[in-house]
PDB file of C-alpha atoms and ligand atoms in Angstrom:
ATOM      1  CA  MET A 803     108.151 123.102 142.293  1.00  0.00           C
ATOM      2  CA  ASN A 804     110.120 125.980 141.517  1.00  0.00           C
ATOM      3  CA  ALA A 805     110.998 127.631 138.059  1.00  0.00           C
ATOM      4  CA  GLU A 806     112.463 125.638 135.249  1.00  0.00           C
ATOM      5  CA  PRO A 807     115.569 126.857 133.639  1.00  0.00           C
ATOM      6  CA  ARG A 808     115.031 128.228 130.148  1.00  0.00           C
ATOM      7  CA  TYR A 809     118.099 126.263 128.095  1.00  0.00           C
ATOM      8  CA  THR A 810     117.384 127.084 124.656  1.00  0.00           C
ATOM      9  CA  ASP A 811     119.424 126.540 120.924  1.00  0.00           C
ATOM     10  CA  GLN A 812     120.665 130.223 121.787  1.00  0.00           C
ATOM     11  CA  TYR A 813     121.843 129.661 125.094  1.00  0.00           C
ATOM     12  CA  TYR A 814     124.316 126.532 123.738  1.00  0.00           C
ATOM     13  CA  LYS A 815     125.251 128.582 120.736  1.00  0.00           C
ATOM     14  CA  CYS A 816     126.755 130.969 123.283  1.00  0.00           C
ATOM     15  CA  THR A 817     128.163 128.418 125.770  1.00  0.00           C
ATOM     16  CA  THR A 818     129.402 125.856 123.293  1.00  0.00           C
ATOM     17  CA  ARG A 819     131.223 127.671 120.467  1.00  0.00           C
ATOM     18  CA  GLN A 820     134.451 126.804 121.629  1.00  0.00           C
ATOM     19  CA  SER A 821     133.829 123.384 122.737  1.00  0.00           C
ATOM     20  CA  GLN A 822     136.442 121.152 122.381  1.00  0.00           C
ATOM     21  CA  ILE A 823     137.861 117.605 123.413  1.00  0.00           C
ATOM     22  CA  ILE A 824     141.345 117.237 124.946  1.00  0.00           C
ATOM     23  CA  ASP A 825     143.985 114.581 125.357  1.00  0.00           C
ATOM     24  CA  VAL A 826     146.209 115.585 127.887  1.00  0.00           C
ATOM     25  CA  VAL A 827     148.867 112.959 127.252  1.00  0.00           C
ATOM     26  CA  HIS A 828     149.271 113.742 123.619  1.00  0.00           C
ATOM     27  CA  GLY A 829     148.586 117.618 123.558  1.00  0.00           C
ATOM     28  CA  LYS A 830     145.800 116.788 121.208  1.00  0.00           C
ATOM     29  CA  THR A 831     142.962 119.091 120.952  1.00  0.00           C
ATOM     30  CA  VAL A 832     139.962 118.503 118.466  1.00  0.00           C
ATOM     31  CA  PRO A 833     137.064 120.990 118.146  1.00  0.00           C
ATOM     32  CA  LEU A 834     133.794 119.403 119.254  1.00  0.00           C
ATOM     33  CA  ASN A 835     132.020 120.019 116.071  1.00  0.00           C
ATOM     34  CA  ASP A 836     134.624 117.862 114.261  1.00  0.00           C
ATOM     35  CA  ILE A 837     133.542 114.910 116.116  1.00  0.00           C
ATOM     36  CA  PRO A 838     130.910 112.763 114.362  1.00  0.00           C
ATOM     37  CA  SER A 839     127.741 112.586 117.031  1.00  0.00           C
ATOM     38  CA  PRO A 840     127.405 110.277 118.888  1.00  0.00           C
ATOM     39  CA  ILE A 841     131.085 109.772 119.837  1.00  0.00           C
ATOM     40  CA  ASP A 842     132.139 106.504 119.002  1.00  0.00           C
ATOM     41  CA  TRP A 843     134.125 105.758 122.444  1.00  0.00           C
ATOM     42  CA  LYS A 844     136.260 103.152 121.151  1.00  0.00           C
ATOM     43  CA  GLU A 845     137.405 105.603 118.374  1.00  0.00           C
ATOM     44  CA  LEU A 846     138.599 108.230 121.003  1.00  0.00           C
ATOM     45  CA  PHE A 847     140.167 106.309 123.721  1.00  0.00           C
ATOM     46  CA  CYS A 848     141.465 103.310 121.417  1.00  0.00           C
ATOM     47  CA  ASN A 849     139.849 100.466 123.399  1.00  0.00           C
ATOM     48  CA  THR A 850     136.551  99.145 124.357  1.00  0.00           C
ATOM     49  CA  HIS A 851     136.690  99.444 128.140  1.00  0.00           C
ATOM     50  CA  PRO A 852     133.826 100.922 129.984  1.00  0.00           C
ATOM     51  CA  VAL A 853     133.244 104.456 130.060  1.00  0.00           C
ATOM     52  CA  GLU A 854     132.759 106.927 132.857  1.00  0.00           C
ATOM     53  CA  ILE A 855     131.651 110.651 133.096  1.00  0.00           C
ATOM     54  CA  GLU A 856     132.674 113.396 135.307  1.00  0.00           C
ATOM     55  CA  ILE A 857     130.433 116.632 135.317  1.00  0.00           C
ATOM     56  CA  GLY A 858     131.871 119.774 136.148  1.00  0.00           C
ATOM     57  CA  PHE A 859     135.306 118.401 137.503  1.00  0.00           C
ATOM     58  CA  GLY A 860     136.433 122.038 138.571  1.00  0.00           C
ATOM     59  CA  LYS A 861     140.196 121.533 139.497  1.00  0.00           C
ATOM     60  CA  GLY A 862     140.187 118.036 138.414  1.00  0.00           C
ATOM     61  CA  ARG A 863     141.393 115.863 141.627  1.00  0.00           C
ATOM     62  CA  PHE A 864     138.933 113.287 141.225  1.00  0.00           C
ATOM     63  CA  LEU A 865     139.524 112.747 137.890  1.00  0.00           C
ATOM     64  CA  LEU A 866     143.190 112.383 138.306  1.00  0.00           C
ATOM     65  CA  GLU A 867     142.953 110.080 141.230  1.00  0.00           C
ATOM     66  CA  ALA A 868     140.487 107.836 139.424  1.00  0.00           C
ATOM     67  CA  ALA A 869     142.129 107.763 136.160  1.00  0.00           C
ATOM     68  CA  LYS A 870     145.405 106.562 138.226  1.00  0.00           C
ATOM     69  CA  GLU A 871     143.615 104.047 140.136  1.00  0.00           C
ATOM     70  CA  PHE A 872     141.280 102.751 137.389  1.00  0.00           C
ATOM     71  CA  ALA A 873     143.752 102.316 134.732  1.00  0.00           C
ATOM     72  CA  ASP A 874     140.844  99.885 132.667  1.00  0.00           C
ATOM     73  CA  VAL A 875     138.304 102.466 133.080  1.00  0.00           C
ATOM     74  CA  ASN A 876     138.002 105.166 130.188  1.00  0.00           C
ATOM     75  CA  PHE A 877     136.970 108.571 132.119  1.00  0.00           C
ATOM     76  CA  ILE A 878     135.870 111.537 130.472  1.00  0.00           C
ATOM     77  CA  GLY A 879     135.650 114.811 132.207  1.00  0.00           C
ATOM     78  CA  VAL A 880     133.153 117.659 131.279  1.00  0.00           C
ATOM     79  CA  GLU A 881     133.439 121.153 132.441  1.00  0.00           C
ATOM     80  CA  ARG A 882     132.202 124.373 131.077  1.00  0.00           C
ATOM     81  CA  ALA A 883     134.402 126.873 132.773  1.00  0.00           C
ATOM     82  CA  GLN A 884     137.530 127.479 130.432  1.00  0.00           C
ATOM     83  CA  LYS A 885     139.764 128.117 133.653  1.00  0.00           C
ATOM     84  CA  TYR A 886     139.241 125.125 135.085  1.00  0.00           C
ATOM     85  CA  VAL A 887     139.780 123.017 132.076  1.00  0.00           C
ATOM     86  CA  GLU A 888     143.304 124.588 131.663  1.00  0.00           C
ATOM     87  CA  LEU A 889     144.015 124.391 135.569  1.00  0.00           C
ATOM     88  CA  THR A 890     142.838 120.467 135.456  1.00  0.00           C
ATOM     89  CA  ARG A 891     145.145 120.304 132.023  1.00  0.00           C
ATOM     90  CA  GLN A 892     148.084 121.558 134.145  1.00  0.00           C
ATOM     91  CA  ARG A 893     147.441 119.363 136.699  1.00  0.00           C
ATOM     92  CA  PHE A 894     147.751 116.330 134.726  1.00  0.00           C
ATOM     93  CA  LEU A 895     151.268 117.739 133.089  1.00  0.00           C
ATOM     94  CA  LYS A 896     152.806 118.690 136.621  1.00  0.00           C
ATOM     95  CA  TYR A 897     151.527 114.992 137.740  1.00  0.00           C
ATOM     96  CA  MET A 898     153.696 113.626 135.032  1.00  0.00           C
ATOM     97  CA  GLN A 899     156.690 115.749 134.987  1.00  0.00           C
ATOM     98  CA  HIS A 900     156.844 115.411 138.903  1.00  0.00           C
ATOM     99  CA  TYR A 901     156.725 111.499 138.752  1.00  0.00           C
ATOM    100  CA  ALA A 902     158.263 111.266 135.463  1.00  0.00           C
ATOM    101  CA  VAL A 903     155.494 109.481 133.700  1.00  0.00           C
ATOM    102  CA  ASP A 904     156.533 108.336 130.276  1.00  0.00           C
ATOM    103  CA  ARG A 905     154.180 109.552 127.548  1.00  0.00           C
ATOM    104  CA  GLU A 906     154.186 106.366 125.912  1.00  0.00           C
ATOM    105  CA  SER A 907     153.476 104.428 129.086  1.00  0.00           C
ATOM    106  CA  GLY A 908     150.267 104.279 128.889  1.00  0.00           C
ATOM    107  CA  THR A 909     149.231 106.713 132.096  1.00  0.00           C
ATOM    108  CA  PHE A 910     146.291 108.818 131.573  1.00  0.00           C
ATOM    109  CA  GLU A 911     145.745 107.428 128.106  1.00  0.00           C
ATOM    110  CA  ASN A 912     142.232 106.502 129.756  1.00  0.00           C
ATOM    111  CA  VAL A 913     141.130 110.504 130.245  1.00  0.00           C
ATOM    112  CA  ARG A 914     140.055 112.990 127.842  1.00  0.00           C
ATOM    113  CA  LEU A 915     138.837 116.558 128.909  1.00  0.00           C
ATOM    114  CA  ALA A 916     135.838 117.801 127.238  1.00  0.00           C
ATOM    115  CA  TRP A 917     135.682 121.871 127.748  1.00  0.00           C
ATOM    116  CA  THR A 918     131.892 122.298 127.069  1.00  0.00           C
ATOM    117  CA  ASP A 919     128.508 122.279 128.621  1.00  0.00           C
ATOM    118  CA  ALA A 920     127.540 118.997 130.454  1.00  0.00           C
ATOM    119  CA  ASN A 921     123.800 118.906 128.947  1.00  0.00           C
ATOM    120  CA  TYR A 922     124.751 119.903 125.607  1.00  0.00           C
ATOM    121  CA  PHE A 923     127.600 117.155 125.685  1.00  0.00           C
ATOM    122  CA  LEU A 924     125.039 114.401 126.984  1.00  0.00           C
ATOM    123  CA  SER A 925     122.210 115.140 125.264  1.00  0.00           C
ATOM    124  CA  ARG A 926     123.857 115.839 121.585  1.00  0.00           C
ATOM    125  CA  TYR A 927     126.977 113.559 121.856  1.00  0.00           C
ATOM    126  CA  VAL A 928     126.285 110.305 124.116  1.00  0.00           C
ATOM    127  CA  ARG A 929     124.980 107.369 122.781  1.00  0.00           C
ATOM    128  CA  ASP A 930     122.076 105.248 124.690  1.00  0.00           C
ATOM    129  CA  ALA A 931     123.234 103.089 127.184  1.00  0.00           C
ATOM    130  CA  SER A 932     126.906 103.919 126.480  1.00  0.00           C
ATOM    131  CA  VAL A 933     128.274 105.058 129.827  1.00  0.00           C
ATOM    132  CA  ASN A 934     128.875 103.090 133.004  1.00  0.00           C
ATOM    133  CA  ALA A 935     128.543 105.655 135.446  1.00  0.00           C
ATOM    134  CA  ILE A 936     128.266 109.493 135.723  1.00  0.00           C
ATOM    135  CA  HIS A 937     129.940 111.145 138.844  1.00  0.00           C
ATOM    136  CA  ILE A 938     128.460 114.887 139.769  1.00  0.00           C
ATOM    137  CA  TYR A 939     130.186 116.191 142.827  1.00  0.00           C
ATOM    138  CA  PHE A 940     129.337 119.454 144.369  1.00  0.00           C
ATOM    139  CA  PRO A 941     127.232 120.629 141.932  1.00  0.00           C
ATOM    140  CA  ASP A 942     126.532 124.378 141.893  1.00  0.00           C
ATOM    141  CA  PRO A 943     123.901 124.949 144.241  1.00  0.00           C
ATOM    142  CA  TRP A 944     122.635 128.524 143.489  1.00  0.00           C
ATOM    143  CA  PRO A 945     121.376 129.012 146.814  1.00  0.00           C
ATOM    144  CA  LYS A 946     119.308 132.476 145.922  1.00  0.00           C
ATOM    145  CA  PRO A 947     115.748 131.854 145.088  1.00  0.00           C
ATOM    146  CA  ARG A 948     116.359 133.822 141.886  1.00  0.00           C
ATOM    147  CA  GLN A 949     119.137 132.022 140.800  1.00  0.00           C
ATOM    148  CA  GLN A 950     117.776 128.329 141.512  1.00  0.00           C
ATOM    149  CA  LYS A 951     116.569 128.036 138.245  1.00  0.00           C
ATOM    150  CA  ARG A 952     120.214 127.491 137.183  1.00  0.00           C
ATOM    151  CA  ARG A 953     120.409 123.908 139.100  1.00  0.00           C
ATOM    152  CA  ILE A 954     121.562 121.496 136.715  1.00  0.00           C
ATOM    153  CA  PHE A 955     118.981 118.978 138.321  1.00  0.00           C
ATOM    154  CA  ARG A 956     116.329 121.266 137.380  1.00  0.00           C
ATOM    155  CA  ASN A 957     116.605 120.465 133.698  1.00  0.00           C
ATOM    156  CA  LYS A 958     114.714 117.767 132.386  1.00  0.00           C
ATOM    157  CA  GLU A 959     116.493 117.450 129.460  1.00  0.00           C
ATOM    158  CA  PHE A 960     119.546 116.769 131.614  1.00  0.00           C
ATOM    159  CA  LEU A 961     117.783 114.695 133.733  1.00  0.00           C
ATOM    160  CA  SER A 962     116.561 112.448 130.666  1.00  0.00           C
ATOM    161  CA  ALA A 963     120.004 112.430 129.169  1.00  0.00           C
ATOM    162  CA  ILE A 964     121.679 110.590 132.414  1.00  0.00           C
ATOM    163  CA  SER A 965     118.827 108.314 132.272  1.00  0.00           C
ATOM    164  CA  ARG A 966     119.353 107.796 128.815  1.00  0.00           C
ATOM    165  CA  THR A 967     122.863 107.366 128.403  1.00  0.00           C
ATOM    166  CA  LEU A 968     123.607 105.169 131.538  1.00  0.00           C
ATOM    167  CA  LYS A 969     123.676 101.355 130.763  1.00  0.00           C
ATOM    168  CA  SER A 970     120.427  99.462 132.189  1.00  0.00           C
ATOM    169  CA  ASN A 971     121.450  97.372 135.318  1.00  0.00           C
ATOM    170  CA  VAL A 972     124.857  98.478 135.478  1.00  0.00           C
ATOM    171  CA  GLY A 973     125.092 102.420 134.969  1.00  0.00           C
ATOM    172  CA  ARG A 974     125.436 104.084 138.302  1.00  0.00           C
ATOM    173  CA  LEU A 975     125.140 107.861 139.006  1.00  0.00           C
ATOM    174  CA  PHE A 976     127.089 109.249 141.861  1.00  0.00           C
ATOM    175  CA  VAL A 977     126.072 112.076 143.455  1.00  0.00           C
ATOM    176  CA  VAL A 978     127.618 114.168 146.478  1.00  0.00           C
ATOM    177  CA  THR A 979     126.940 117.894 147.645  1.00  0.00           C
ATOM    178  CA  ASP A 980     127.092 119.706 151.118  1.00  0.00           C
ATOM    179  CA  PHE A 981     123.950 121.793 150.516  1.00  0.00           C
ATOM    180  CA  ALA A 982     121.187 119.630 152.531  1.00  0.00           C
ATOM    181  CA  GLU A 983     118.096 121.721 150.633  1.00  0.00           C
ATOM    182  CA  TYR A 984     119.647 120.975 147.180  1.00  0.00           C
ATOM    183  CA  PHE A 985     120.290 117.099 148.281  1.00  0.00           C
ATOM    184  CA  ASN A 986     116.672 116.481 149.077  1.00  0.00           C
ATOM    185  CA  GLU A 987     115.385 118.361 145.701  1.00  0.00           C
ATOM    186  CA  ILE A 988     118.108 116.187 143.576  1.00  0.00           C
ATOM    187  CA  GLN A 989     116.687 113.102 144.948  1.00  0.00           C
ATOM    188  CA  GLU A 990     112.991 114.125 144.688  1.00  0.00           C
ATOM    189  CA  ARG A 991     113.857 115.236 140.764  1.00  0.00           C
ATOM    190  CA  ILE A 992     115.784 111.875 140.497  1.00  0.00           C
ATOM    191  CA  GLY A 993     112.945 110.106 141.589  1.00  0.00           C
ATOM    192  CA  THR A 994     110.244 111.803 139.670  1.00  0.00           C
ATOM    193  CA  HIS A 995     112.074 112.217 136.047  1.00  0.00           C
ATOM    194  CA  THR A 996     114.592 109.460 135.606  1.00  0.00           C
ATOM    195  CA  THR A 997     114.487 105.522 135.850  1.00  0.00           C
ATOM    196  CA  LEU A 998     117.295 105.442 138.423  1.00  0.00           C
ATOM    197  CA  LYS A 999     116.729 103.818 141.886  1.00  0.00           C
ATOM    198  CA  PRO A1000     118.905 104.764 144.890  1.00  0.00           C
ATOM    199  CA  VAL A1001     121.234 101.816 146.208  1.00  0.00           C
ATOM    200  CA  PRO A1002     123.567 101.577 148.617  1.00  0.00           C
ATOM    201  CA  HIS A1003     126.861 102.657 148.409  1.00  0.00           C
ATOM    202  CA  ASN A1004     129.301  99.725 147.647  1.00  0.00           C
ATOM    203  CA  SER A1005     132.697  98.820 149.177  1.00  0.00           C
ATOM    204  CA  ASP A1006     134.416  99.449 145.458  1.00  0.00           C
ATOM    205  CA  ASP A1007     132.771 102.670 144.993  1.00  0.00           C
ATOM    206  CA  TYR A1008     134.672 106.076 144.583  1.00  0.00           C
ATOM    207  CA  GLN A1009     134.114 107.640 148.362  1.00  0.00           C
ATOM    208  CA  HIS A1010     137.813 107.036 149.155  1.00  0.00           C
ATOM    209  CA  ILE A1011     138.685 109.753 146.242  1.00  0.00           C
ATOM    210  CA  ALA A1012     137.941 113.120 147.519  1.00  0.00           C
ATOM    211  CA  THR A1013     137.220 116.082 145.076  1.00  0.00           C
ATOM    212  CA  ASN A1014     138.644 119.412 145.723  1.00  0.00           C
ATOM    213  CA  PHE A1015     135.734 120.981 147.389  1.00  0.00           C
ATOM    214  CA  GLU A1016     134.996 117.582 149.444  1.00  0.00           C
ATOM    215  CA  ILE A1017     138.722 118.236 151.296  1.00  0.00           C
ATOM    216  CA  LYS A1018     137.731 122.041 151.884  1.00  0.00           C
ATOM    217  CA  TYR A1019     134.345 121.335 153.331  1.00  0.00           C
ATOM    218  CA  GLN A1020     136.068 118.407 155.364  1.00  0.00           C
ATOM    219  CA  ILE A1021     138.523 120.869 156.739  1.00  0.00           C
ATOM    220  CA  GLU A1022     135.570 123.027 157.525  1.00  0.00           C
ATOM    221  CA  GLY A1023     133.563 119.884 159.019  1.00  0.00           C
ATOM    222  CA  ARG A1024     130.357 120.462 156.922  1.00  0.00           C
ATOM    223  CA  GLU A1025     128.083 117.920 156.635  1.00  0.00           C
ATOM    224  CA  ILE A1026     128.604 115.843 153.449  1.00  0.00           C
ATOM    225  CA  TYR A1027     125.214 114.190 151.523  1.00  0.00           C
ATOM    226  CA  ARG A1028     125.990 111.184 149.185  1.00  0.00           C
ATOM    227  CA  ALA A1029     123.415 108.901 147.074  1.00  0.00           C
ATOM    228  CA  VAL A1030     124.130 106.152 144.392  1.00  0.00           C
ATOM    229  CA  TYR A1031     121.784 105.824 141.954  1.00  0.00           C
ATOM    230  CA  GLU A1032     121.278 102.730 139.348  1.00  0.00           C
ATOM    231  CA  LYS A1033     119.536 102.587 136.411  1.00  0.00           C
ATOM    232  CA  MET A1034     116.813  99.921 136.395  1.00  0.00           C
TER     233      MET A1034
HETATM  234  C1  SAM B 345     131.228 123.832 142.807  1.00  0.00           C
HETATM  235  S1  SAM B 345     132.407 123.131 141.442  1.00  0.00           S
HETATM  236  C2  SAM B 345     132.573 121.880 142.135  1.00  0.00           C
HETATM  237  C3  SAM B 345     134.104 121.407 141.112  1.00  0.00           C
HETATM  238  C4  SAM B 345     134.502 119.627 141.590  1.00  0.00           C
HETATM  239  N1  SAM B 345     133.284 118.695 141.266  1.00  0.00           N
HETATM  240  C5  SAM B 345     134.821 119.617 142.894  1.00  0.00           C
HETATM  241  O1  SAM B 345     133.896 118.975 143.891  1.00  0.00           O
HETATM  242  O2  SAM B 345     135.697 119.819 143.767  1.00  0.00           O
HETATM  243  C6  SAM B 345     131.018 123.131 140.308  1.00  0.00           C
HETATM  244  C7  SAM B 345     131.574 122.825 138.897  1.00  0.00           C
HETATM  245  O3  SAM B 345     130.777 122.674 137.987  1.00  0.00           O
HETATM  246  C8  SAM B 345     131.073 123.322 136.698  1.00  0.00           C
HETATM  247  N2  SAM B 345     129.887 123.255 136.022  1.00  0.00           N
HETATM  248  C9  SAM B 345     128.846 123.949 136.731  1.00  0.00           C
HETATM  249  N3  SAM B 345     127.556 123.646 135.437  1.00  0.00           N
HETATM  250  C10 SAM B 345     128.156 123.059 134.471  1.00  0.00           C
HETATM  251  C11 SAM B 345     127.955 122.584 133.134  1.00  0.00           C
HETATM  252  N4  SAM B 345     126.485 122.660 132.915  1.00  0.00           N
HETATM  253  N5  SAM B 345     128.130 121.924 132.441  1.00  0.00           N
HETATM  254  C12 SAM B 345     129.762 121.637 132.754  1.00  0.00           C
HETATM  255  N6  SAM B 345     130.267 122.035 133.769  1.00  0.00           N
HETATM  256  C13 SAM B 345     129.450 122.587 134.785  1.00  0.00           C
HETATM  257  C14 SAM B 345     131.630 124.202 136.778  1.00  0.00           C
HETATM  258  O4  SAM B 345     132.541 125.371 136.391  1.00  0.00           O
HETATM  259  C15 SAM B 345     132.417 123.968 138.634  1.00  0.00           C
HETATM  260  O5  SAM B 345     133.889 123.888 137.855  1.00  0.00           O
END
């Protein structure tokens, strides 16, 4: 296997200085540092519904559609690029404005945006066996050999955080990519470094909700590779 990435405390200090949790509906932003770790989901969402995490939500299409369709699931989207966090915040606000969504209606009360690094968030802020699903759609493939060490699935701390935070027997990881070589590597690394096992797609899976990248690649006619894993 190729080189491992070097994620150090210094790296996280630089990339997570401004980390925030954003409640779009109520326009509230809290520095991540001000939230006690591990996060108490009940306190964050004011309910005991299951929690699912989307990592690298980009322009936020999946997050918005999933939150709309599954109102009894709490979704927390994690994205490290500020520009995409802001774009997604605006996407929710525009939707609410366009469809005259009343802020008191409860719509999108089940969503929080986390502007931070996913590995930092999972490994420092998420309690063991507290998450029902993790969604990772079109993770950056870093195709050049010298950049491949940046692939998120190369990070063993990240893989172990996925294993640790998913609930046993129900917790599922959803992965989609258009990059065949990376897809093979992801499968191999999940098999070697986690306690997750591949499972067939169910009819209640999220496959019908396309992300922004998926829509773009479908139009281009690219092949899309999907996998679902369950924590044993
Ligand atoms: C190729 S884009 C895919 C966006 C979206 N999932 C989609 O399918 O349209 C990958 C996204 O992951 C985000 N990302 C990459 N590494 C990340 C990390 N360590 N923590 C949080 N977000 C990350 C990037 O900023 C980018 O928005």
